[in-house]
Amino acid sequence: MIGEDVSERLEVIPAQLRVIVTRRPKYACRSCADGVKQAPAPDHIIPGGLPVETTLAYWVGRSAYGLKPFYEALLKHLKVSSRLFMDETPALVLEPGKGKTKTGYFWALARDDRPWNGLEPPGVVFTY
């Protein structure tokens, strides 16, 4: 062999949905005063919701993508305010591909003119 050419392609595998069934039998006792007994249902990450922990990140990501135009409009609207307040919070985050952490920054950009009898409603945008 004198060598080889290697090429790679990217295949996207669609999300898989699985139905997780929880069976909770009911028991009745004719001689008991308590009537029917049943084990409690397991807690859901969102009360009454359908997602389990493994799909929640996907749902949040899709929701954030859908809300992006509203986020950008609010950020643009707040930036032209006469008074702005900012808060910076450092946080250690993983640096992609390096297996190390770096310092990332979260900012809260806020407006609240109510104490000055301002006409604009309060608002806040969080950025990273």
PDB file of C-alpha atoms in Angstrom:
ATOM      1  CA  MET A   1       0.000   0.000   0.000  1.00  0.00           C
ATOM      2  CA  ILE A   2       1.349   3.435  -0.892  1.00  0.00           C
ATOM      3  CA  GLY A   3      -1.215   5.474   1.073  1.00  0.00           C
ATOM      4  CA  GLU A   4      -4.888   6.226   1.222  1.00  0.00           C
ATOM      5  CA  ASP A   5      -7.344   9.041   0.816  1.00  0.00           C
ATOM      6  CA  VAL A   6      -9.768   9.516   3.704  1.00  0.00           C
ATOM      7  CA  SER A   7     -12.947  11.529   3.541  1.00  0.00           C
ATOM      8  CA  GLU A   8     -15.631  12.118   6.125  1.00  0.00           C
ATOM      9  CA  ARG A   9     -19.325  12.884   5.830  1.00  0.00           C
ATOM     10  CA  LEU A  10     -21.750  14.024   8.464  1.00  0.00           C
ATOM     11  CA  GLU A  11     -24.967  12.136   9.000  1.00  0.00           C
ATOM     12  CA  VAL A  12     -27.746  13.628  11.097  1.00  0.00           C
ATOM     13  CA  ILE A  13     -29.792  11.069  12.976  1.00  0.00           C
ATOM     14  CA  PRO A  14     -33.252  12.447  13.832  1.00  0.00           C
ATOM     15  CA  ALA A  15     -34.364  12.546  17.427  1.00  0.00           C
ATOM     16  CA  GLN A  16     -35.976   9.424  18.731  1.00  0.00           C
ATOM     17  CA  LEU A  17     -39.094   9.438  20.830  1.00  0.00           C
ATOM     18  CA  ARG A  18     -39.768   6.740  23.370  1.00  0.00           C
ATOM     19  CA  VAL A  19     -42.898   6.373  25.409  1.00  0.00           C
ATOM     20  CA  ILE A  20     -42.081   5.620  29.019  1.00  0.00           C
ATOM     21  CA  VAL A  21     -44.993   3.761  30.559  1.00  0.00           C
ATOM     22  CA  THR A  22     -45.497   3.743  34.311  1.00  0.00           C
ATOM     23  CA  ARG A  23     -47.972   1.176  35.590  1.00  0.00           C
ATOM     24  CA  ARG A  24     -49.411   1.689  39.050  1.00  0.00           C
ATOM     25  CA  PRO A  25     -51.766  -1.107  40.056  1.00  0.00           C
ATOM     26  CA  LYS A  26     -54.684  -0.315  42.332  1.00  0.00           C
ATOM     27  CA  TYR A  27     -55.515  -2.565  45.240  1.00  0.00           C
ATOM     28  CA  ALA A  28     -58.745  -2.735  47.147  1.00  0.00           C
ATOM     29  CA  CYS A  29     -59.357  -4.250  50.547  1.00  0.00           C
ATOM     30  CA  ARG A  30     -62.935  -5.172  51.359  1.00  0.00           C
ATOM     31  CA  SER A  31     -62.258  -5.396  55.063  1.00  0.00           C
ATOM     32  CA  CYS A  32     -60.278  -2.096  55.247  1.00  0.00           C
ATOM     33  CA  ALA A  33     -61.829   1.300  55.794  1.00  0.00           C
ATOM     34  CA  ASP A  34     -59.307   3.006  53.522  1.00  0.00           C
ATOM     35  CA  GLY A  35     -60.734   1.599  50.286  1.00  0.00           C
ATOM     36  CA  VAL A  36     -58.498   1.651  47.202  1.00  0.00           C
ATOM     37  CA  LYS A  37     -54.710   2.001  47.535  1.00  0.00           C
ATOM     38  CA  GLN A  38     -52.239   2.972  44.829  1.00  0.00           C
ATOM     39  CA  ALA A  39     -48.564   3.911  44.800  1.00  0.00           C
ATOM     40  CA  PRO A  40     -47.930   7.599  44.011  1.00  0.00           C
ATOM     41  CA  ALA A  41     -46.910   8.524  40.462  1.00  0.00           C
ATOM     42  CA  PRO A  42     -43.260   9.454  39.932  1.00  0.00           C
ATOM     43  CA  ASP A  43     -42.502  13.179  39.867  1.00  0.00           C
ATOM     44  CA  HIS A  44     -42.233  14.872  36.470  1.00  0.00           C
ATOM     45  CA  ILE A  45     -39.522  17.419  35.771  1.00  0.00           C
ATOM     46  CA  ILE A  46     -42.360  19.747  34.674  1.00  0.00           C
ATOM     47  CA  PRO A  47     -45.519  19.032  36.691  1.00  0.00           C
ATOM     48  CA  GLY A  48     -48.041  17.521  34.299  1.00  0.00           C
ATOM     49  CA  GLY A  49     -45.543  17.797  31.425  1.00  0.00           C
ATOM     50  CA  LEU A  50     -44.453  15.185  28.920  1.00  0.00           C
ATOM     51  CA  PRO A  51     -40.658  15.625  28.661  1.00  0.00           C
ATOM     52  CA  VAL A  52     -38.244  13.536  30.659  1.00  0.00           C
ATOM     53  CA  GLU A  53     -34.841  14.787  31.766  1.00  0.00           C
ATOM     54  CA  THR A  54     -33.064  13.570  28.615  1.00  0.00           C
ATOM     55  CA  THR A  55     -35.345  15.502  26.207  1.00  0.00           C
ATOM     56  CA  LEU A  56     -35.745  18.666  28.275  1.00  0.00           C
ATOM     57  CA  ALA A  57     -32.553  20.304  26.935  1.00  0.00           C
ATOM     58  CA  TYR A  58     -33.833  19.835  23.382  1.00  0.00           C
ATOM     59  CA  TRP A  59     -37.175  21.444  24.266  1.00  0.00           C
ATOM     60  CA  VAL A  60     -35.469  24.392  25.968  1.00  0.00           C
ATOM     61  CA  GLY A  61     -33.156  24.897  22.995  1.00  0.00           C
ATOM     62  CA  ARG A  62     -36.051  24.868  20.541  1.00  0.00           C
ATOM     63  CA  SER A  63     -38.011  27.296  22.722  1.00  0.00           C
ATOM     64  CA  ALA A  64     -35.037  29.655  22.974  1.00  0.00           C
ATOM     65  CA  TYR A  65     -34.603  29.567  19.193  1.00  0.00           C
ATOM     66  CA  GLY A  66     -38.267  30.442  18.710  1.00  0.00           C
ATOM     67  CA  LEU A  67     -38.037  33.338  21.189  1.00  0.00           C
ATOM     68  CA  LYS A  68     -34.854  34.816  19.693  1.00  0.00           C
ATOM     69  CA  PRO A  69     -36.656  37.559  17.676  1.00  0.00           C
ATOM     70  CA  PHE A  70     -38.404  38.752  20.850  1.00  0.00           C
ATOM     71  CA  TYR A  71     -35.114  38.710  22.761  1.00  0.00           C
ATOM     72  CA  GLU A  72     -33.355  40.747  20.060  1.00  0.00           C
ATOM     73  CA  ALA A  73     -36.214  43.282  19.882  1.00  0.00           C
ATOM     74  CA  LEU A  74     -36.221  43.720  23.680  1.00  0.00           C
ATOM     75  CA  LEU A  75     -32.434  44.118  23.757  1.00  0.00           C
ATOM     76  CA  LYS A  76     -32.579  46.749  20.991  1.00  0.00           C
ATOM     77  CA  HIS A  77     -35.418  48.564  22.779  1.00  0.00           C
ATOM     78  CA  LEU A  78     -33.611  48.601  26.135  1.00  0.00           C
ATOM     79  CA  LYS A  79     -30.342  49.869  24.639  1.00  0.00           C
ATOM     80  CA  VAL A  80     -31.957  53.182  23.644  1.00  0.00           C
ATOM     81  CA  SER A  81     -33.239  53.843  27.190  1.00  0.00           C
ATOM     82  CA  SER A  82     -32.055  56.923  29.053  1.00  0.00           C
ATOM     83  CA  ARG A  83     -31.188  54.861  32.169  1.00  0.00           C
ATOM     84  CA  LEU A  84     -29.742  51.343  32.153  1.00  0.00           C
ATOM     85  CA  PHE A  85     -28.433  49.153  34.914  1.00  0.00           C
ATOM     86  CA  MET A  86     -25.999  46.295  34.339  1.00  0.00           C
ATOM     87  CA  ASP A  87     -24.797  43.423  36.442  1.00  0.00           C
ATOM     88  CA  GLU A  88     -21.918  41.131  35.504  1.00  0.00           C
ATOM     89  CA  THR A  89     -21.638  37.645  36.963  1.00  0.00           C
ATOM     90  CA  PRO A  90     -18.572  35.489  36.200  1.00  0.00           C
ATOM     91  CA  ALA A  91     -19.027  31.731  35.873  1.00  0.00           C
ATOM     92  CA  LEU A  92     -16.642  28.889  35.123  1.00  0.00           C
ATOM     93  CA  VAL A  93     -17.633  27.169  31.879  1.00  0.00           C
ATOM     94  CA  LEU A  94     -16.107  24.359  29.862  1.00  0.00           C
ATOM     95  CA  GLU A  95     -13.909  25.531  27.017  1.00  0.00           C
ATOM     96  CA  PRO A  96     -14.964  23.522  23.930  1.00  0.00           C
ATOM     97  CA  GLY A  97     -12.415  20.979  22.778  1.00  0.00           C
ATOM     98  CA  LYS A  98      -9.870  21.660  25.503  1.00  0.00           C
ATOM     99  CA  GLY A  99     -11.316  19.830  28.509  1.00  0.00           C
ATOM    100  CA  LYS A 100     -10.576  22.861  30.667  1.00  0.00           C
ATOM    101  CA  THR A 101     -12.642  25.619  32.161  1.00  0.00           C
ATOM    102  CA  LYS A 102     -12.555  29.296  31.375  1.00  0.00           C
ATOM    103  CA  THR A 103     -14.325  32.283  32.847  1.00  0.00           C
ATOM    104  CA  GLY A 104     -17.524  33.202  31.060  1.00  0.00           C
ATOM    105  CA  TYR A 105     -19.674  36.198  31.872  1.00  0.00           C
ATOM    106  CA  PHE A 106     -23.410  36.596  32.274  1.00  0.00           C
ATOM    107  CA  TRP A 107     -24.809  40.120  32.052  1.00  0.00           C
ATOM    108  CA  ALA A 108     -28.176  41.461  33.076  1.00  0.00           C
ATOM    109  CA  LEU A 109     -29.154  44.643  31.251  1.00  0.00           C
ATOM    110  CA  ALA A 110     -32.136  46.222  33.004  1.00  0.00           C
ATOM    111  CA  ARG A 111     -34.342  49.282  32.886  1.00  0.00           C
ATOM    112  CA  ASP A 112     -36.758  50.342  35.606  1.00  0.00           C
ATOM    113  CA  ASP A 113     -37.883  53.974  35.526  1.00  0.00           C
ATOM    114  CA  ARG A 114     -40.732  53.512  37.990  1.00  0.00           C
ATOM    115  CA  PRO A 115     -38.861  55.243  40.862  1.00  0.00           C
ATOM    116  CA  TRP A 116     -38.417  58.307  38.597  1.00  0.00           C
ATOM    117  CA  ASN A 117     -42.039  58.264  37.369  1.00  0.00           C
ATOM    118  CA  GLY A 118     -40.841  57.149  33.950  1.00  0.00           C
ATOM    119  CA  LEU A 119     -43.304  56.093  31.279  1.00  0.00           C
ATOM    120  CA  GLU A 120     -41.377  53.092  29.955  1.00  0.00           C
ATOM    121  CA  PRO A 121     -42.204  49.680  31.482  1.00  0.00           C
ATOM    122  CA  PRO A 122     -39.446  47.808  33.290  1.00  0.00           C
ATOM    123  CA  GLY A 123     -37.483  45.219  31.351  1.00  0.00           C
ATOM    124  CA  VAL A 124     -34.440  43.011  31.639  1.00  0.00           C
ATOM    125  CA  VAL A 125     -32.353  41.006  29.156  1.00  0.00           C
ATOM    126  CA  PHE A 126     -29.812  38.377  30.154  1.00  0.00           C
ATOM    127  CA  THR A 127     -26.811  37.781  27.904  1.00  0.00           C
ATOM    128  CA  TYR A 128     -23.762  35.515  27.948  1.00  0.00           C
TER     129      TYR A 128
END
